[in-house]
CSV table of C-alpha atoms in Angstrom, one decimal:
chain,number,residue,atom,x,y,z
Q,19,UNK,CA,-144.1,-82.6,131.8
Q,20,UNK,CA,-145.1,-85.4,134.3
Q,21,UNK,CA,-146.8,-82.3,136.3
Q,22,UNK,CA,-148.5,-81.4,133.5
Q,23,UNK,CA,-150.1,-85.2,132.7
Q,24,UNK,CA,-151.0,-85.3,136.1
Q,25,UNK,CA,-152.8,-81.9,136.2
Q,26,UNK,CA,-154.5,-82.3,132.9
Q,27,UNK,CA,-155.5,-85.9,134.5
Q,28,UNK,CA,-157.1,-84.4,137.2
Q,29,UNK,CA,-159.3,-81.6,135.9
Q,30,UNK,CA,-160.5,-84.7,133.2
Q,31,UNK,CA,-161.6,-86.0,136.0
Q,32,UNK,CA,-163.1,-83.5,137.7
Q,33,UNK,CA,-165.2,-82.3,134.8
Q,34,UNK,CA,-166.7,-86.0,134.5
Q,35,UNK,CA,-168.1,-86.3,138.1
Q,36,UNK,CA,-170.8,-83.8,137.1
Q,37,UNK,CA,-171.8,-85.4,134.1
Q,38,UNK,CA,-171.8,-88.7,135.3
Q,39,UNK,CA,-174.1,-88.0,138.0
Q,40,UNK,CA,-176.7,-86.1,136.0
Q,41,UNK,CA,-176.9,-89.3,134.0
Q,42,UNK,CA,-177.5,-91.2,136.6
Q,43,UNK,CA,-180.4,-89.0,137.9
Q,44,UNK,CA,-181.8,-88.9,134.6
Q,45,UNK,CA,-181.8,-92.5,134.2
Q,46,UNK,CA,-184.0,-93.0,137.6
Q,47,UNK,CA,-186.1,-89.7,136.9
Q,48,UNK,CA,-187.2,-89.0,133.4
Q,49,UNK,CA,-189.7,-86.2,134.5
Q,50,UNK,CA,-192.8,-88.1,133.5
Q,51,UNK,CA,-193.9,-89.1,137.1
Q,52,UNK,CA,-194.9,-86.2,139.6
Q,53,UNK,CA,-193.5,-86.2,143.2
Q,54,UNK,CA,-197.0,-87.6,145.0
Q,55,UNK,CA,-197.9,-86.3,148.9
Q,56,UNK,CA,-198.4,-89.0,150.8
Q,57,UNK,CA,-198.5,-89.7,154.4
Q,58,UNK,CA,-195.3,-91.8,155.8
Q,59,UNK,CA,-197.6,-93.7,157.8
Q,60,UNK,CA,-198.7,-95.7,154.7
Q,61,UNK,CA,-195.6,-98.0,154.5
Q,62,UNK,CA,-193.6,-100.9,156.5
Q,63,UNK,CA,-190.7,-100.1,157.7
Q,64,UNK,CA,-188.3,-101.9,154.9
Q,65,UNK,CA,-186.4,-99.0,154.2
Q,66,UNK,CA,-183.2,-97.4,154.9
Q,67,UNK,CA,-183.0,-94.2,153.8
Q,68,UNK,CA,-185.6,-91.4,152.4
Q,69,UNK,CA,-187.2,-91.9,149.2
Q,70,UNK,CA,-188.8,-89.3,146.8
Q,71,UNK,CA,-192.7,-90.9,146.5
Q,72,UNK,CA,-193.7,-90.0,142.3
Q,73,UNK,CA,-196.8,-91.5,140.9
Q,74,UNK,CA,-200.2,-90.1,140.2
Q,75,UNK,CA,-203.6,-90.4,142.5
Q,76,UNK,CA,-206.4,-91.1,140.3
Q,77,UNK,CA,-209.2,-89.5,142.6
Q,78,UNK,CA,-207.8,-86.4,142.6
Q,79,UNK,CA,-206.9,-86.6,138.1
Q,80,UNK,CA,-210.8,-87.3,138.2
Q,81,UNK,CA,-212.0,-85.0,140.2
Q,82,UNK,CA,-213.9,-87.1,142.8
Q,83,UNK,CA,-215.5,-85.6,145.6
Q,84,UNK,CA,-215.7,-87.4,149.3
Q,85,UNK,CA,-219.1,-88.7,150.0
Q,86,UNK,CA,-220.8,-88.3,153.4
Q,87,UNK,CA,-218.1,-88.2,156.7
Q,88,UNK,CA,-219.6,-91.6,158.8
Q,89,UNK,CA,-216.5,-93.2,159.3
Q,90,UNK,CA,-212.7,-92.1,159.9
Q,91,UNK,CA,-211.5,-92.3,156.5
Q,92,UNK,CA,-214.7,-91.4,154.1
Q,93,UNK,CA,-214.9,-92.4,150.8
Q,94,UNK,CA,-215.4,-91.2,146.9
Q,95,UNK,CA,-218.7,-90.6,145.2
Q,96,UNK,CA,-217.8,-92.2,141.6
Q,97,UNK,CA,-221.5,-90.5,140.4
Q,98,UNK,CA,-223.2,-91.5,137.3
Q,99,UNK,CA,-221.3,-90.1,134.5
Q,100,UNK,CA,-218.8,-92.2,132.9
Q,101,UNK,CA,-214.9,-91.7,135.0
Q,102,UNK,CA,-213.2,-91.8,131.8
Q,103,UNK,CA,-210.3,-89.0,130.3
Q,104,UNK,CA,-207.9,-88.2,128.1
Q,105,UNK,CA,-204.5,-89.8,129.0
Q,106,UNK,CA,-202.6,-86.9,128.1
Q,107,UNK,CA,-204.8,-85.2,131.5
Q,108,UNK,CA,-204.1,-88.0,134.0
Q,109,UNK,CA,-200.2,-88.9,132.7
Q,110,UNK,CA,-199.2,-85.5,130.9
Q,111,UNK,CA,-195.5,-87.1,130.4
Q,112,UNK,CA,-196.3,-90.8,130.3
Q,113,UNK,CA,-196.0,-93.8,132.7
Q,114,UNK,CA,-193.3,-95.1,134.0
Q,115,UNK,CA,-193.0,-98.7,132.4
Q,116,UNK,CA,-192.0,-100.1,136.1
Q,117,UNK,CA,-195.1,-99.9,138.3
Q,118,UNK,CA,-197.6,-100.3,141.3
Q,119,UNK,CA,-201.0,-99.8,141.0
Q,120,UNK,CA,-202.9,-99.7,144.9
Q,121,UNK,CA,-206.3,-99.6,145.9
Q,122,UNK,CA,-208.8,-99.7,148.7
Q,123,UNK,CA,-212.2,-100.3,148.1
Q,124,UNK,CA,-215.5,-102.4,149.1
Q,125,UNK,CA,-217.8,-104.0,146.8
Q,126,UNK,CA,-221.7,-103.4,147.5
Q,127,UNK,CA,-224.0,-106.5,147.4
Q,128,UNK,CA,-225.7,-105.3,144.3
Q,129,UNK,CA,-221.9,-105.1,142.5
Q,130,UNK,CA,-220.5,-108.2,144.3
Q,131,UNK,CA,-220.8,-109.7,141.2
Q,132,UNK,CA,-220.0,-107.4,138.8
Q,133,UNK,CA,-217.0,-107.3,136.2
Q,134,UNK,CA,-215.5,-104.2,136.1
Q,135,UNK,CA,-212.5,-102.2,135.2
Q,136,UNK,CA,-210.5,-100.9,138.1
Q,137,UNK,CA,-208.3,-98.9,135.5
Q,138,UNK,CA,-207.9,-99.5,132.0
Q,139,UNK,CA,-205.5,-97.2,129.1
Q,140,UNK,CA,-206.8,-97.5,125.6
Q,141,UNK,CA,-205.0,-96.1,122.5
Q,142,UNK,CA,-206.7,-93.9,119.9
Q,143,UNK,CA,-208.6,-96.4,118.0
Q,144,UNK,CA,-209.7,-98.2,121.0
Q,145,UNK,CA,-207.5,-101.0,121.8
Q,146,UNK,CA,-206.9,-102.0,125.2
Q,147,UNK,CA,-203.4,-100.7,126.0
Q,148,UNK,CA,-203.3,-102.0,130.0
Q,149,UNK,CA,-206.5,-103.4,132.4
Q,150,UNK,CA,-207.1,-104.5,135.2
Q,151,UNK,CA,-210.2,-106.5,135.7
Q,152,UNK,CA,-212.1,-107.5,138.9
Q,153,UNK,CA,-214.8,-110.7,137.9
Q,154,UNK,CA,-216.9,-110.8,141.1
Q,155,UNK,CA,-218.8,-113.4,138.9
Q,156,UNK,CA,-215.8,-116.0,138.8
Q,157,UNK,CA,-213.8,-114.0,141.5
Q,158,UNK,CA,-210.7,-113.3,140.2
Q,159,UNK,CA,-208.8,-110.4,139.3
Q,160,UNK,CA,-207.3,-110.1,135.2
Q,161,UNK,CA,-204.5,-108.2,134.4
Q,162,UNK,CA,-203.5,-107.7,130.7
Q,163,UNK,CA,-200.8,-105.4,128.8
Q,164,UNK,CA,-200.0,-105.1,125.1
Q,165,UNK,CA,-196.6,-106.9,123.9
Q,166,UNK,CA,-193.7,-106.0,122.0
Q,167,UNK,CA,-195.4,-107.4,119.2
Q,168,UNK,CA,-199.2,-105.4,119.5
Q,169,UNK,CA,-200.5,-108.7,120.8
Q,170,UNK,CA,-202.4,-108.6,124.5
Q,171,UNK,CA,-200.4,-110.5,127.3
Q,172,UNK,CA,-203.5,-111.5,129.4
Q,173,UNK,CA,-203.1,-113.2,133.5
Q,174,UNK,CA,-205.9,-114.4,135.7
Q,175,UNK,CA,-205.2,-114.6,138.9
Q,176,UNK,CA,-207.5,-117.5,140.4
Q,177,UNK,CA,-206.2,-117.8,143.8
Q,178,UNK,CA,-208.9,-118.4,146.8
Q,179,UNK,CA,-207.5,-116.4,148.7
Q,180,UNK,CA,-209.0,-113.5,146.3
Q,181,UNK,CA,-212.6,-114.9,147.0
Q,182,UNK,CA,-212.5,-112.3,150.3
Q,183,UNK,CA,-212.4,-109.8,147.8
Q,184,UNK,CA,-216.0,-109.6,147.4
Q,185,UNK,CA,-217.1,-109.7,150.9
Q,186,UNK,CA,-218.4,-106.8,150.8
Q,187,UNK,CA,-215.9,-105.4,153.6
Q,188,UNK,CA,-212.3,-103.0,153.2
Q,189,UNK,CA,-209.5,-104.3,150.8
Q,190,UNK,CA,-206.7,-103.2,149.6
Q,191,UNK,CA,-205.6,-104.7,146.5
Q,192,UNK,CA,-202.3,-103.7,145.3
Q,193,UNK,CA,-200.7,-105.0,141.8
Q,194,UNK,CA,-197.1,-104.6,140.9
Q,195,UNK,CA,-195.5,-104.2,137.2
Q,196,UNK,CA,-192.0,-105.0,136.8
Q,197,UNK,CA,-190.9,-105.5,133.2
Q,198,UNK,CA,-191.4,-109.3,133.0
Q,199,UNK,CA,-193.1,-110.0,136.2
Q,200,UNK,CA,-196.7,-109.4,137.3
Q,201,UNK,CA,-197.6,-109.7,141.5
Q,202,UNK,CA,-200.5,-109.2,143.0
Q,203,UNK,CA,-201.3,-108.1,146.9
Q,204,UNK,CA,-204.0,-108.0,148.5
Q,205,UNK,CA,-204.2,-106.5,152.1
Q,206,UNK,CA,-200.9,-106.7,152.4
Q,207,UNK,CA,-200.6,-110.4,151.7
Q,208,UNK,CA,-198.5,-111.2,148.0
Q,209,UNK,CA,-201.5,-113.7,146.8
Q,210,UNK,CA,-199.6,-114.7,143.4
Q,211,UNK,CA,-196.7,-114.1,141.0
Q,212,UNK,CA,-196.5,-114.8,137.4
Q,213,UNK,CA,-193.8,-114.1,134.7
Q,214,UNK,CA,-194.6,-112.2,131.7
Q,215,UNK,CA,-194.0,-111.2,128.6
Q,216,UNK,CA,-192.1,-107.8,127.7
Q,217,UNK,CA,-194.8,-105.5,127.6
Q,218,UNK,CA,-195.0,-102.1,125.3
Q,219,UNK,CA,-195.1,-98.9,126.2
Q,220,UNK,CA,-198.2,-96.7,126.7
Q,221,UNK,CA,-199.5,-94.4,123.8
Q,222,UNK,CA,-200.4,-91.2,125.5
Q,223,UNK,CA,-203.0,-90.5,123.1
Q,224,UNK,CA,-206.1,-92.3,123.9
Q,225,UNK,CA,-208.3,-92.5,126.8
Q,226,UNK,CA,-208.3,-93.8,130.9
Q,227,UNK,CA,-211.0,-95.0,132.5
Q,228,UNK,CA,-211.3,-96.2,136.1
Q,229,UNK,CA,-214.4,-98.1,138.1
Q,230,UNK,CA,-215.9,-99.0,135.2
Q,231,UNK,CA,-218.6,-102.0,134.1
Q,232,UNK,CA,-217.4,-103.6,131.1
Q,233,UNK,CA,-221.4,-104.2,130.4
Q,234,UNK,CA,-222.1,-101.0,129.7
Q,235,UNK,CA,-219.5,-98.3,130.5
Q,236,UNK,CA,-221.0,-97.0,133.8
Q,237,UNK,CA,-219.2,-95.9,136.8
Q,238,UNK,CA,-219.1,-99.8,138.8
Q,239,UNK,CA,-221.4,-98.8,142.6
Q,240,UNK,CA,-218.4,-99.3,144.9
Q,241,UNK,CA,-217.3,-97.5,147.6
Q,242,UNK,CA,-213.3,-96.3,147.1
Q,243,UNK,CA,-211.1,-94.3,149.4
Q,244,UNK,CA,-207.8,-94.9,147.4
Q,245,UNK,CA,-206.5,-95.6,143.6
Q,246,UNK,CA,-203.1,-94.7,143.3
Q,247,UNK,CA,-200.9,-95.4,140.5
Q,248,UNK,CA,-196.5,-95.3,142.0
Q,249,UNK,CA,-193.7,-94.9,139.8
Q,250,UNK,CA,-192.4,-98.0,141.6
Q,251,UNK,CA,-193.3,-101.5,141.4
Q,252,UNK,CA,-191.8,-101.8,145.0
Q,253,UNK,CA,-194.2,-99.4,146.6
Q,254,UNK,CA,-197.0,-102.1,146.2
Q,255,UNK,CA,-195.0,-104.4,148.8
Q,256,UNK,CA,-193.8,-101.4,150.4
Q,257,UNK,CA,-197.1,-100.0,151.5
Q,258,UNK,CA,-199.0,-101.9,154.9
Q,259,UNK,CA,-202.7,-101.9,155.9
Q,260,UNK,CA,-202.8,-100.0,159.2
Q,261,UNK,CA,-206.2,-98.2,158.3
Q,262,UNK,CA,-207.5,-101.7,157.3
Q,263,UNK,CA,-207.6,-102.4,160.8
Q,264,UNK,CA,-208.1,-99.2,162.6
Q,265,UNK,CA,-207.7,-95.8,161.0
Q,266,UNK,CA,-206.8,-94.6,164.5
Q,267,UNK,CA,-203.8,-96.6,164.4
Q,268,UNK,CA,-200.2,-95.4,163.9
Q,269,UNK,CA,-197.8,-97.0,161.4
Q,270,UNK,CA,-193.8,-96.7,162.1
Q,271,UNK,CA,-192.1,-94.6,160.3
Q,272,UNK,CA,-190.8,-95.8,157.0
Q,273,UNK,CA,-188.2,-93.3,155.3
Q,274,UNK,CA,-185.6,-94.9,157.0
Q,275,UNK,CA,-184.5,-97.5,154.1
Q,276,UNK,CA,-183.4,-98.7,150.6
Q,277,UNK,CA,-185.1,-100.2,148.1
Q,278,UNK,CA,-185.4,-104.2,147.9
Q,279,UNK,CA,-182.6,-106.0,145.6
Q,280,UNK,CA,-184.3,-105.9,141.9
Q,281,UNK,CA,-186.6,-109.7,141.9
Q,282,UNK,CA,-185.1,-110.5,138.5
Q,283,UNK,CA,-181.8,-111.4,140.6
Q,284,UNK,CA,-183.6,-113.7,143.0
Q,285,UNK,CA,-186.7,-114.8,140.7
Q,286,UNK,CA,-186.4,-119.0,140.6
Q,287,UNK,CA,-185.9,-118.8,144.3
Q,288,UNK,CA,-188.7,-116.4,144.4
Q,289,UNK,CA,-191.4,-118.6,142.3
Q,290,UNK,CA,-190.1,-121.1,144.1
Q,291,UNK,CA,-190.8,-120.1,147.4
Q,292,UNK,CA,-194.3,-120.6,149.2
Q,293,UNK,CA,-196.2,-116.7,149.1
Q,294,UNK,CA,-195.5,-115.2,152.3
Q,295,UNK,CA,-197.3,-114.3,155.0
Q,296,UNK,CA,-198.6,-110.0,155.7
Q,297,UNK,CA,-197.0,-109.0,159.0
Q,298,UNK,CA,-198.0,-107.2,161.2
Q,299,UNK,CA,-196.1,-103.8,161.0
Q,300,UNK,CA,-199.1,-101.2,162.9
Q,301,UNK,CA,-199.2,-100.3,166.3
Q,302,UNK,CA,-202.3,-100.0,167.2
Q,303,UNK,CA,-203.4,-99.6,171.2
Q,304,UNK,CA,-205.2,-102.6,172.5
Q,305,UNK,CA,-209.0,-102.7,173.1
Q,306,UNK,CA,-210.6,-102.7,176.3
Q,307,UNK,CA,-212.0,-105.8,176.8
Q,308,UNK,CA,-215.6,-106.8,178.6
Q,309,UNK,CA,-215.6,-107.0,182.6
Q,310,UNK,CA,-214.7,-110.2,183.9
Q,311,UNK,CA,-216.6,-112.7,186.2
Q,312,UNK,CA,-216.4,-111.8,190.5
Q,313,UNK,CA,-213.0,-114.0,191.6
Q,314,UNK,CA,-213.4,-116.8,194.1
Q,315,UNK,CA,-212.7,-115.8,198.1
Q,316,UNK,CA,-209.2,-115.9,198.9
Q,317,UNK,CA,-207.5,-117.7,201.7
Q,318,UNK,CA,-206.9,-115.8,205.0
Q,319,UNK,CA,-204.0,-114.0,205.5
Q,320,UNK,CA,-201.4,-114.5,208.3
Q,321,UNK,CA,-201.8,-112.6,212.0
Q,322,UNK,CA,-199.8,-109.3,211.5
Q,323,UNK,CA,-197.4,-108.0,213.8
Q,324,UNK,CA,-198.0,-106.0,217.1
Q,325,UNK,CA,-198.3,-102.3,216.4
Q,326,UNK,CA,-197.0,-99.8,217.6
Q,327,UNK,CA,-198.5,-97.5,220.6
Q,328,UNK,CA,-200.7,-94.9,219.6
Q,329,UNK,CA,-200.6,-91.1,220.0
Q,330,UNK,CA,-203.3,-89.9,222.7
Q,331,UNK,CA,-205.9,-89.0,221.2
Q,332,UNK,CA,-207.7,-85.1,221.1
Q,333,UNK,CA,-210.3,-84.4,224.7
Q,334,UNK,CA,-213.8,-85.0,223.5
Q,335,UNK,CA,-216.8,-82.6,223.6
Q,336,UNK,CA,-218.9,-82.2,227.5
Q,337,UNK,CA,-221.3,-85.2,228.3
Q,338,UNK,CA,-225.1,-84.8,228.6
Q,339,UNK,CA,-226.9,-84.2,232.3
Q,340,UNK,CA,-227.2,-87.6,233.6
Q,341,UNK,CA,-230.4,-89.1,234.8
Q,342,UNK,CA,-232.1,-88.6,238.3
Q,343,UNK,CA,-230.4,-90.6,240.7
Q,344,UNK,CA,-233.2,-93.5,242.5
Q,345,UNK,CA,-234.5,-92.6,246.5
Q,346,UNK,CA,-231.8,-92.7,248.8
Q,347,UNK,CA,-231.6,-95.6,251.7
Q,348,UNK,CA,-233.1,-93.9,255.2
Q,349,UNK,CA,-230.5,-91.9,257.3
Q,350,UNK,CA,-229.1,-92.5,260.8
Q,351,UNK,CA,-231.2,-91.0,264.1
Q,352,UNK,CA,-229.5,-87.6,264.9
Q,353,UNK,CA,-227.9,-86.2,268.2
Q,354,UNK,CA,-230.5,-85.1,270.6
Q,355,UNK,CA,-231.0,-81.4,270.7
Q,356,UNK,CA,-230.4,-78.8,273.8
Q,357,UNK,CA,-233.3,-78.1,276.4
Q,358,UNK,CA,-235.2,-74.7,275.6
Q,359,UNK,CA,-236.0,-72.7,279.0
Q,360,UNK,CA,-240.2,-72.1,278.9
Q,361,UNK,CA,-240.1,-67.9,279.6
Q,362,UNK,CA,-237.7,-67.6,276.4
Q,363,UNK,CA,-240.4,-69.5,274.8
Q,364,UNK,CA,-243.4,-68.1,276.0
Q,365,UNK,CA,-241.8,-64.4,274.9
Q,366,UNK,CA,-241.4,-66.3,271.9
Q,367,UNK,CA,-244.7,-67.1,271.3
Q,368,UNK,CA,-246.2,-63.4,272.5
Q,369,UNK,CA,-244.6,-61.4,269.7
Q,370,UNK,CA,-245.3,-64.0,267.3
């Protein structure tokens, strides 16, 4: 009988593991965010194991082509016509309600001060579900949601340190969603972090726009190279800013971790704290710099040791005929010569 408890025990329990870890894997992934390709490059190296990247990249649900190839990383025309779509196209199953929305754009000077929507959901009838609004007029960046109770949950961020915004150079602004807590980046920098209210979820049958003037609905004259939306409010702390500073540059690997403790556990020591400080997590080869000025003369050295004898060296080629030697001095009177009989000279001189 014991045997019997013991064995039925057992296969109770082996039956269970199963189901307990589907739900588990259901709770995390409800189908409704798409894995998303992304280079690994992109993000610090915070992590400790692999993660599965979902979310959704907005150029790509919109269709927008790359303009003209001048630098290493181009950007997107946004055209004329109105960047606007039905949500069911861009979010076929929904949003997650945990979130990061990142971006990298440049403002022009005629749009510096613009107000614009850099994404914005709006429900059938036309009211604002989610923005987010860039004010290059009082620059500052708005973020709003709708509540539990239909009512719109609206924060400015007014920090200064948003004014470099509209510089007209390469940002990356990056906000993150978390269910009562709204933080906003911006190249790589946390700028600001307010508590919110519990916001509703998104009805999937209205409309999203993205780059748009709040004037008059028209695509905002920006250059973008990036607006992705992450099923994961950590991937907006997550990511670094490598091509900010030189798209040649290589990021460390970052597969390699686990996800931050949730913020909700830590948040008074969070608000709390100063904002911290971007990192540097690229590594990017130093620059060559300019050629410096001539040194000053250095002191002699020291008298070096005595070498050592040499090898003899190879015989050289002939020499060249010398000049012509000068007169010599007069020589010494010679011996006097032998006495010539005068018949053996006379006969000489006959048969000459």
């Amino acid at each position: 009988m014991t045997c019997l408890l013991r064995w039925t025990a057992f296969l109770w329990t082996l039956n269970s593991i199963p189901c307990t870890f589907g739900m588990a894997v259901g709770e995390q992934t409800d189908g409704s965010c798409p894995l998303l390709n992304v280079e690994e490059h992109r993000f610090s190296d915070i992590l400790d194991r692999p993660l599965e990247i979902t979310g959704f990249d907005l150029t790509e649900k919109f269709l927008l082509r790359k303009g003209t190839i001048t630098e290493d990383l181009p950007s997107f025309r946004l055209g004329s016509s109105p960047l606007i779509k039905p949500t069911k196209l861009i979010f076929p199953n929904g949003i997650s309600s945990e979130y990061s929305l990142v971006t990298i754009f440049r403002v022009r000077r005629t749009t510096k001060k613009d107000r614009w929507y850099l994404w914005q959901i709006f429900d059938q009838s036309g009211g604002s579900q989610v923005s987010v609004v860039v004010d290059g007029g009082k620059r500052v960046v708005e973020f709003s949601s709708q509540g539990l109770l239909k009512n719109t949950l609206r924060y400015t961020f007014k920090s200064r340190d948003l004014h470099a915004l509209f510089d007209r150079q390469w940002h990356k602004l990056s906000i993150s969603v978390q269910s009562n807590i709204v933080s906003i980046y911006m190249d790589c920098k946390l700028i600001e972090r307010r508590l919110t209210d519990e916001k509703d979820s998104f009805d999937p049958s209205g409309r999203t726009l993205i780059t748009t003037r709040v004037e008059d609905g028209r695509p905002v004259d920006i250059e973008l190279r990036q607006i992705l939306i992450y099923c994961d409010p950590y991937m907006a702390e997550m990511e670094n800013c490598c091509e900010l500073l030189e798209p040649k540059c290589e990021a460390k690997k970052t597969f390699n971790g686990t996800s931050p403790p949730l913020v909700t556990e830590q948040l008074p020591q969070m608000l709390s704290q100063p904002v911290s400080q971007s990192t540097d997590r690229c590594h990017c080869p130093a620059e060559k710099g300019d050629a410096g000025l001539p040194g000053v003369v250095g002191l002699p050295g020291q008298k070096g040791d005595k070498g050592d004898k040499g090898d003899r060296g190879e015989a050289g080629p002939s020499g060249n005929p010398g000049h012509k030697g000068e007169l010599g001095s007069e020589g010494q009177k010679g011996i006097d010569g032998e006495k010539v009989s005068t018949t053996l000279s006379s006969r000489h001189i006959f048969h000459t």
